Tab-separated table of C-alpha atoms in Angstrom:
chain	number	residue	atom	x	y	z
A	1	UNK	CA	18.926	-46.511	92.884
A	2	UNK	CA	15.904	-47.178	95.358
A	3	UNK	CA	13.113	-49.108	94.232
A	4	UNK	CA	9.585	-49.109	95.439
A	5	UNK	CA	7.553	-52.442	95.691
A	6	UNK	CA	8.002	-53.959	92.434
A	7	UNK	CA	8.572	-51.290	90.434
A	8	UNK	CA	9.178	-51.358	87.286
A	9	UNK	CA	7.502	-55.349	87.790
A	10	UNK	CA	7.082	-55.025	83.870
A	11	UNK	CA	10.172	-54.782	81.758
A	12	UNK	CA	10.131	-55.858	78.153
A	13	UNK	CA	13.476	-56.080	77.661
A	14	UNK	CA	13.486	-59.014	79.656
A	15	UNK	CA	12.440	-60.307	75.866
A	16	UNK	CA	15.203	-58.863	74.260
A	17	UNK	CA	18.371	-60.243	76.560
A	18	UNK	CA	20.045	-62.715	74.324
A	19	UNK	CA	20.047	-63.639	69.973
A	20	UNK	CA	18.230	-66.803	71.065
A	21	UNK	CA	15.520	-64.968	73.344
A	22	UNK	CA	15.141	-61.760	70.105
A	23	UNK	CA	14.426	-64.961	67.801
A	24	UNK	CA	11.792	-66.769	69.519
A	25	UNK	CA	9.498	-63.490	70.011
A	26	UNK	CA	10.458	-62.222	66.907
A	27	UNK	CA	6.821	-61.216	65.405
A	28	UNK	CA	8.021	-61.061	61.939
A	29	UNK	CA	10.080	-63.247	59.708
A	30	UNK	CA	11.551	-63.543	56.537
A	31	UNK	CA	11.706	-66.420	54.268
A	32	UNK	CA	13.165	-67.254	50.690
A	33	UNK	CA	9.774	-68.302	49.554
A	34	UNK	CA	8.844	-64.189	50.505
A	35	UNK	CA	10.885	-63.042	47.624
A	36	UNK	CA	10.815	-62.657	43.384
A	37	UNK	CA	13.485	-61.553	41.552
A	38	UNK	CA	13.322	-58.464	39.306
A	39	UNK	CA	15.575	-59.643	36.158
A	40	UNK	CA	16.213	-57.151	33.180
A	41	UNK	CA	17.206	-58.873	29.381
A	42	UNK	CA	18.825	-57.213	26.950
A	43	UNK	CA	18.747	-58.162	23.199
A	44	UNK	CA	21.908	-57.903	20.738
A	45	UNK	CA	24.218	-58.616	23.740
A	46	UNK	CA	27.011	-60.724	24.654
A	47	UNK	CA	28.576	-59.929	27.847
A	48	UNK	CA	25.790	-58.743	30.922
A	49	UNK	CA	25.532	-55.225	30.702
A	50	UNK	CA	26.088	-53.705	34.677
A	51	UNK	CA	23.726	-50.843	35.161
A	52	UNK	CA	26.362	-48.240	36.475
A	53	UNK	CA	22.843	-46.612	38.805
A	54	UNK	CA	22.231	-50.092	40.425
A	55	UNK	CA	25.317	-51.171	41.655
A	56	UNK	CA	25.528	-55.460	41.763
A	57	UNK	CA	22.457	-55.603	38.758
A	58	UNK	CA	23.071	-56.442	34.974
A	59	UNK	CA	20.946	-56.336	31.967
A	60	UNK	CA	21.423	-59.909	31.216
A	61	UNK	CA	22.126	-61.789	27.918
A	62	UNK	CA	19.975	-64.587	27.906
A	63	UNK	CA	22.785	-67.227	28.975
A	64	UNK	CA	23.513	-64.790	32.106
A	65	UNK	CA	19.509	-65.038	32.757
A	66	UNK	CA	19.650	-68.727	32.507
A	67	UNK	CA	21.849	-68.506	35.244
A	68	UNK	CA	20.397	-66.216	37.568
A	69	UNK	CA	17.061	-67.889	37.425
A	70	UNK	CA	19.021	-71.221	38.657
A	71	UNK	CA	20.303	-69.688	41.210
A	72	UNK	CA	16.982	-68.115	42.287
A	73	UNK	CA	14.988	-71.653	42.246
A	74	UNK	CA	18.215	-72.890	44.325
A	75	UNK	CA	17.677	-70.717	46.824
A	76	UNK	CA	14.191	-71.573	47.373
A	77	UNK	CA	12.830	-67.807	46.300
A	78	UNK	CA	9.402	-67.994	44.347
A	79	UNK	CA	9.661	-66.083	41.393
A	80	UNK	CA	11.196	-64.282	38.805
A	81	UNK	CA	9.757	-61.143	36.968
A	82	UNK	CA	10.805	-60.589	33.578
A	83	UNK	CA	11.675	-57.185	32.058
A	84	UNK	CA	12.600	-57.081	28.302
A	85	UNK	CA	15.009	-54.621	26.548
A	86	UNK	CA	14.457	-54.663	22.889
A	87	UNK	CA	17.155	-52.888	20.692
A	88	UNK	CA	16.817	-49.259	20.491
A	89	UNK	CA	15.534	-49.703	16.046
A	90	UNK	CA	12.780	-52.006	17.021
A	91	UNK	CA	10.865	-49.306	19.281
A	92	UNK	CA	7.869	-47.925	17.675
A	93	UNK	CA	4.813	-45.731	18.583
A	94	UNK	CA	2.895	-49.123	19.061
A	95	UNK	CA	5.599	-50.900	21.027
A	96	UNK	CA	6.037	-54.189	18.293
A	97	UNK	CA	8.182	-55.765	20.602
A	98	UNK	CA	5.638	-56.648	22.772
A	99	UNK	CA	3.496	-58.544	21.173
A	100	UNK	CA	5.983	-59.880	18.428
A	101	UNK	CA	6.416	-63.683	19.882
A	102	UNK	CA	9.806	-63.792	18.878
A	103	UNK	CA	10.173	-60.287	21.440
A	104	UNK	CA	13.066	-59.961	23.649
A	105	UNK	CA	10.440	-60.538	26.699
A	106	UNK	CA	8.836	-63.662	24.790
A	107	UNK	CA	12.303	-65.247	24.323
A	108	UNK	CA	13.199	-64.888	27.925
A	109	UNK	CA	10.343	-66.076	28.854
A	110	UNK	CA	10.714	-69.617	26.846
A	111	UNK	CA	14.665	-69.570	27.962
A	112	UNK	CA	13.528	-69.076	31.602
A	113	UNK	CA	11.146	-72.027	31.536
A	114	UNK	CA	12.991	-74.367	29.869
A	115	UNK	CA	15.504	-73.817	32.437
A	116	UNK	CA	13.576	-73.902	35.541
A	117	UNK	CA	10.647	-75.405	34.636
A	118	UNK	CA	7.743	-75.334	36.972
A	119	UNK	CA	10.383	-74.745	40.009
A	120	UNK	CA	10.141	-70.838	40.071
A	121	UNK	CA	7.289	-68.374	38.923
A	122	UNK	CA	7.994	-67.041	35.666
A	123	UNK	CA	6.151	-63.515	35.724
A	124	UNK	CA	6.419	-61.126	32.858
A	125	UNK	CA	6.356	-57.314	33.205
A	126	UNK	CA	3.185	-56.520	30.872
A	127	UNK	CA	3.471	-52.867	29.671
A	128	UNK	CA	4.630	-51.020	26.901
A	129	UNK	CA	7.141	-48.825	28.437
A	130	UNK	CA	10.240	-50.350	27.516
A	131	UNK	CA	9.465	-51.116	23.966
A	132	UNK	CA	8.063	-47.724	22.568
A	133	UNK	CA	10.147	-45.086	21.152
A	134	UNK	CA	8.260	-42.405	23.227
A	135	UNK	CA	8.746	-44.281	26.659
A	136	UNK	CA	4.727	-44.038	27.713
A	137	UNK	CA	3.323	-47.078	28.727
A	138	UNK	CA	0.479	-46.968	26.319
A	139	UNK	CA	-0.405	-45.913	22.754
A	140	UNK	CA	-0.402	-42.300	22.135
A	141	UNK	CA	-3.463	-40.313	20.541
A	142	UNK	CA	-2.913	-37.514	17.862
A	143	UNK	CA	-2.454	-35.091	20.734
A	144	UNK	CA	0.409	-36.902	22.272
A	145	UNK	CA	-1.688	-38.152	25.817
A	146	UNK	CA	-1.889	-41.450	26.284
A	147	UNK	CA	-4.771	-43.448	24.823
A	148	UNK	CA	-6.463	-45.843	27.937
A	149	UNK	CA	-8.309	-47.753	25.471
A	150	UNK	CA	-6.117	-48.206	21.918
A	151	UNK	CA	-3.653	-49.466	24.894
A	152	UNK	CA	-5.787	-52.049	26.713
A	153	UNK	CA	-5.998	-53.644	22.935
A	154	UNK	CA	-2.132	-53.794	23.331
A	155	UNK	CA	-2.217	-54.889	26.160
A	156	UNK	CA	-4.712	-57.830	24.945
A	157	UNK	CA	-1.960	-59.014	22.559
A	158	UNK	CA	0.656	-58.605	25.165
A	159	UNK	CA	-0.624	-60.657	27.877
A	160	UNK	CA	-1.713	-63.553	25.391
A	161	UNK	CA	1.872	-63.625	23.571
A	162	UNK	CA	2.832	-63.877	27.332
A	163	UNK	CA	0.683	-66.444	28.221
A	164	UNK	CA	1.836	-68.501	24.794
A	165	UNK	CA	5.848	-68.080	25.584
A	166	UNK	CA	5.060	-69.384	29.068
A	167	UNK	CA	4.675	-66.935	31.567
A	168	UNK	CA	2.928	-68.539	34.874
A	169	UNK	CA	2.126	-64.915	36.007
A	170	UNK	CA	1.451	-61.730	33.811
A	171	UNK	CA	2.204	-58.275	35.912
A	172	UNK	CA	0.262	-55.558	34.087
A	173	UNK	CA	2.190	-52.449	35.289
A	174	UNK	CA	0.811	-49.578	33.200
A	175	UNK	CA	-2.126	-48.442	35.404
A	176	UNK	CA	-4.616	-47.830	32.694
A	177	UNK	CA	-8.473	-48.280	33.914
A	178	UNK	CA	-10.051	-51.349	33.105
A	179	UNK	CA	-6.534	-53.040	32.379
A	180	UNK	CA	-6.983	-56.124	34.720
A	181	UNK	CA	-10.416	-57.033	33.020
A	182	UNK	CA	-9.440	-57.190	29.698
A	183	UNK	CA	-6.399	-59.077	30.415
A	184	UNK	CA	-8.397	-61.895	31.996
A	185	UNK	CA	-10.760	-62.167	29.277
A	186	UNK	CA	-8.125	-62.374	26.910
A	187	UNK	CA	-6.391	-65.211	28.736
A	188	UNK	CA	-9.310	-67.249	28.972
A	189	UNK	CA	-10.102	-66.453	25.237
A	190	UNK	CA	-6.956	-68.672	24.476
A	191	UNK	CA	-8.040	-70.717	27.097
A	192	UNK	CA	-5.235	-70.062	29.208
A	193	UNK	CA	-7.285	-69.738	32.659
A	194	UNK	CA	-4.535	-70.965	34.397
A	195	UNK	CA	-2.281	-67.946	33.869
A	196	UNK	CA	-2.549	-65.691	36.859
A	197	UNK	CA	-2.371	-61.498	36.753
A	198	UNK	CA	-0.881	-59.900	39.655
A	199	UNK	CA	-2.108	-56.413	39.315
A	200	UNK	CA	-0.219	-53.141	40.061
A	201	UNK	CA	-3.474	-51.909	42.195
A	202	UNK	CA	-1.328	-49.365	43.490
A	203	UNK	CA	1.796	-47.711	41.282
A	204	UNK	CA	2.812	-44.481	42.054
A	205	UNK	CA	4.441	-41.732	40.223
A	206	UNK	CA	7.602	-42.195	41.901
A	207	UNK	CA	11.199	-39.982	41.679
A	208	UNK	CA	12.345	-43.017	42.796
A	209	UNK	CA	12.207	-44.691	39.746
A	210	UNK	CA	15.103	-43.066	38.555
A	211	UNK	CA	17.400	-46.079	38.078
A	212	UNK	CA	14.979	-48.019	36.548
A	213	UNK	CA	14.812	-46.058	33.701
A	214	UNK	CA	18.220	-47.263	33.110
A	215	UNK	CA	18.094	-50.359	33.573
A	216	UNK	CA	15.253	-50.511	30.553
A	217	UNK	CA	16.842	-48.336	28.787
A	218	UNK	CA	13.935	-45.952	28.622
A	219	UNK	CA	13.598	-43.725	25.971
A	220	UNK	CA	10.747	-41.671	28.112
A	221	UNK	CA	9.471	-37.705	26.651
A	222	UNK	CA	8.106	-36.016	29.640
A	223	UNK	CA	6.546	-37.745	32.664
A	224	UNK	CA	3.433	-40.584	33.986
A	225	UNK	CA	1.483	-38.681	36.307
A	226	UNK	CA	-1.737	-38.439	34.182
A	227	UNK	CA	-1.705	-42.036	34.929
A	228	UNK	CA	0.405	-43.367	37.600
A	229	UNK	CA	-0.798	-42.058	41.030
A	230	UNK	CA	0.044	-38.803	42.859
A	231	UNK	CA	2.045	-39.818	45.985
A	232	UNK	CA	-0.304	-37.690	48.181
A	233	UNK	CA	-3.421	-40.040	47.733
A	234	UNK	CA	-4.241	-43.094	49.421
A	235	UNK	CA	-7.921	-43.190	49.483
A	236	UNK	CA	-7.470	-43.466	45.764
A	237	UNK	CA	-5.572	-47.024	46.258
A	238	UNK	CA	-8.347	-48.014	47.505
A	239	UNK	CA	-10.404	-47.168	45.227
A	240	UNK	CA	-8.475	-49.043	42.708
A	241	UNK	CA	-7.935	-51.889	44.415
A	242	UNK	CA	-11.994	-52.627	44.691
A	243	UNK	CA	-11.370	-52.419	40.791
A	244	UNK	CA	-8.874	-54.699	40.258
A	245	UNK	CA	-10.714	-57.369	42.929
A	246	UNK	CA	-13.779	-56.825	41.017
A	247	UNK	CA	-12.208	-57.469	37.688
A	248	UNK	CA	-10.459	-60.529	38.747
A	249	UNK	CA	-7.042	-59.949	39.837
A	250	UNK	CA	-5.812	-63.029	41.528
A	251	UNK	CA	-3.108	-60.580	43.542
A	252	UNK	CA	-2.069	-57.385	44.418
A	253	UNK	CA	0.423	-55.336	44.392
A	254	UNK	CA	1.954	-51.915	45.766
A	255	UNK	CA	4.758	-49.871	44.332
A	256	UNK	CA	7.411	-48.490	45.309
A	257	UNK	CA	7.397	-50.217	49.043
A	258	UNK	CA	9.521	-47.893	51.327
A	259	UNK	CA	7.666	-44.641	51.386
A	260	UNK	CA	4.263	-46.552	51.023
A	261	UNK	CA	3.859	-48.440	53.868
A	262	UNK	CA	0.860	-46.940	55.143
A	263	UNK	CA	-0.861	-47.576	51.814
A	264	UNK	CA	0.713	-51.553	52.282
A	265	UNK	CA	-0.666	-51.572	55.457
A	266	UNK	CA	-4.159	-50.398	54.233
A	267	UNK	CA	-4.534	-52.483	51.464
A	268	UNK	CA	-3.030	-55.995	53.132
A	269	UNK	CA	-5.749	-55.212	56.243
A	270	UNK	CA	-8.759	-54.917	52.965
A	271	UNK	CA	-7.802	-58.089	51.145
A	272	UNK	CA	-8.037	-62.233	51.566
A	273	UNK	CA	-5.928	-62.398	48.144
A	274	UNK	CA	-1.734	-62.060	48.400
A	275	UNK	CA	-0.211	-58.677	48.683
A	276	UNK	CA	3.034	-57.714	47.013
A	277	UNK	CA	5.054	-55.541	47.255
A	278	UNK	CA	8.002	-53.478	45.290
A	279	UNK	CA	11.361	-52.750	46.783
A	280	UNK	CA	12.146	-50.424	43.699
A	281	UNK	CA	15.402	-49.469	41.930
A	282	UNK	CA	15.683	-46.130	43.785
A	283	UNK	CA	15.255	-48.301	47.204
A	284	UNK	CA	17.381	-50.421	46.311
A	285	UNK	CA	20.195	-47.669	44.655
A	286	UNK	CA	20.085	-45.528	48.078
A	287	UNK	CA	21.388	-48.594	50.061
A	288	UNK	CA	24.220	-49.515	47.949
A	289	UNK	CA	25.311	-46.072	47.348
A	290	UNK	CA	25.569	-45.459	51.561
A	291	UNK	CA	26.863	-48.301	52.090
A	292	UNK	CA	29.612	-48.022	49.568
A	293	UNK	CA	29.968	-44.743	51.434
A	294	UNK	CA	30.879	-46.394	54.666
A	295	UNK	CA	27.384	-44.873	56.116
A	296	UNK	CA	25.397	-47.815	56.739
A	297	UNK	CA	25.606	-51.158	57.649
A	298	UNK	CA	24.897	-52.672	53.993
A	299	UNK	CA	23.183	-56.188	55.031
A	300	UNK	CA	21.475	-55.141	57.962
A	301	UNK	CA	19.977	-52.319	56.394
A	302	UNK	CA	19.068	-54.650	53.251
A	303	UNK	CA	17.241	-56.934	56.221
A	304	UNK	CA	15.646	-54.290	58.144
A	305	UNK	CA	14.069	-52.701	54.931
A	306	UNK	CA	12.684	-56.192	53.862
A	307	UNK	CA	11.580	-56.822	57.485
A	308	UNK	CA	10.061	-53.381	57.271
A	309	UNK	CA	8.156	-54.316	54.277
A	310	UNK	CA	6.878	-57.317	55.387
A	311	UNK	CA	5.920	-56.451	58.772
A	312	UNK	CA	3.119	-53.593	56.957
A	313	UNK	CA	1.329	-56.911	55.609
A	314	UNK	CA	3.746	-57.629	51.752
A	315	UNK	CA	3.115	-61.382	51.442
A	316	UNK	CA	5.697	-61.390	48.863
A	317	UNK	CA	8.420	-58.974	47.605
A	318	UNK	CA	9.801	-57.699	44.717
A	319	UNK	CA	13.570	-57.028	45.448
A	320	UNK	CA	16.979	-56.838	43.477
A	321	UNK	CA	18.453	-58.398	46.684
A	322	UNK	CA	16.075	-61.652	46.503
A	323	UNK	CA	18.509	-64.290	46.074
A	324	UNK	CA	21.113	-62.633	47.670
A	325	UNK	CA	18.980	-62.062	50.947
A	326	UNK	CA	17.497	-65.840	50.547
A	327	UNK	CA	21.120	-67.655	50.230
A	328	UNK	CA	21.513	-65.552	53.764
A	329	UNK	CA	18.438	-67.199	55.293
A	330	UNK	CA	18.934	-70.624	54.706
């Protein structure tokens, strides 16, 4: 082919010729200290429990949780978020198990840190969802909606119960208005100022938490969407985000990850306080079900969807893959 002067005297690929060259311009990079580790519990169980939607994740007996969370402060990951399962006859309308401090979540909690100590973040999922016989994530009125303000009084208990049992971080996931507020006052009633909320600013009503509701073994009647957000809105993020700020969220998070990246990308620009973000079950479910298919390359794909994530502005992520993906870094 003839050339003409120094045409083309640009070429980027010059930067992408060798491994060595690709890693020394890489813009974005992932770390083990990027990562927390979604962990389900199950009560009145002594084997792990697989969850047959989310192929390579258990519901975990509390030796089996032990475990895991040693392995996740081994590999250098930051956190672990706590998700309780509370036999099926101990769900009521109020959601007991929550703020009962003997609770499946309150037990884990107290398991996890006398195991790891102060070495990883123990976070604890702060909602009602998986301990109410009607699957909402607050307290129902007479008319069966959900009540935004008999729940933030649960949701009072729950976070101090929390706090008591050890939790370094409470994750209020519910999305009911004024939820970060009242959780910080009722921390620092108990004088527990030191406790830290990572707010769900932005939690959509997602078909891709299908799995989850599995893996909590959800008893859910109907659907969230009169108070999770409507995937078609991102102004509304926003909006709740100056909310949460305003109330005193010490971080932020947005869920699911994958389709939201614009809304990621919004919110980490907005913000000087962490961004989160969470690689959810259905994320994580479409992966390992190509990829046992033979259609994807499984751990690249796991990489490029983390790299993804971090590269809209998630400080840290939520993923099922977290110590998996940080034993690979090291």
């Amino acid at each position: 082919m003839t050339t003409y002067g120094t045409f083309p005297g640009t070429r980027p690929r010059r930067l992408r010729t060798t491994p060595v060259m690709r890693r020394m311009v890489a813009e974005t990079r992932l770390h083990p200290a990027d990562f927390i580790l979604p962990a389900f519990v199950r009560e009145g169980v002594s084997e792990p429990v697989p969850i047959a939607a989310m192929p390579g994740v258990v519901q975990h007996t509390r030796d089996t949780l032990k475990k895991a969370a040693a392995e996740a402060a081994a590999a250098g990951i930051s956190g672990i978020m706590l998700f309780g399962v509370p036999e099926e006859s101990k769900k009521d309308a109020v959601g007991t198990p929550g703020t009962d401090p003997d609770g499946i979540l309150q037990v884990a909690i107290r398991v996890v840190r006398a195991e790891v100590g102060d070495e990883l973040l123990v976070m604890s999922d702060l909602c009602l969802d998986e301990t109410t016989d009607h699957g909402h994530c607050g307290v129902l009125d007479a008319e069966g909606r959900v009540d935004n303000d008999a729940t933030l009084e649960r949701y009072a208990e729950m976070a101090q119960v929390q706090a008591d049992a050890g939790a370094h971080v409470v994750g209020p996931s519910g999305m009911m208005d004024g939820q970060i507020g009242v959780i910080r006052d009722a921390l620092d009633q108990i004088g527990r100022e030191d406790v830290a909320v990572l707010a769900y600013t932005a939690k959509y009503a997602s078909a891709f938490y299908g799995p989850f509701r599995e893996a909590v073994g959800s008893s859910l009647k109907g659907d969230r969407k009169t108070y999770q957000q409507d995937p078609a809105n991102v102004r509304e993020s926003m909006r709740e985000l100056a909310l949460d700020l305003e109330e005193g969220a010490d971080m932020v998070m947005v869920k699911p990850a994958g389709p939201y990246l614009d809304v990621l990308a919004r919110v980490a620009d907005a913000v000087d306080v962490p961004v989160a973000a969470y690689q959810i079950s259905g994320e994580y479910s479409m992966i390992e079900a190509a990829a046992e298919k033979g259609w994807i390359e499984r751990d690249r794909a796991i990489l490029e969807s983390l790299t993804g994530i971090k590269r809209a502005g998630a400080q840290n992520i939520l993923t099922y893959w977290a110590t998996e993906v940080a034993q690979r870094l090291v």
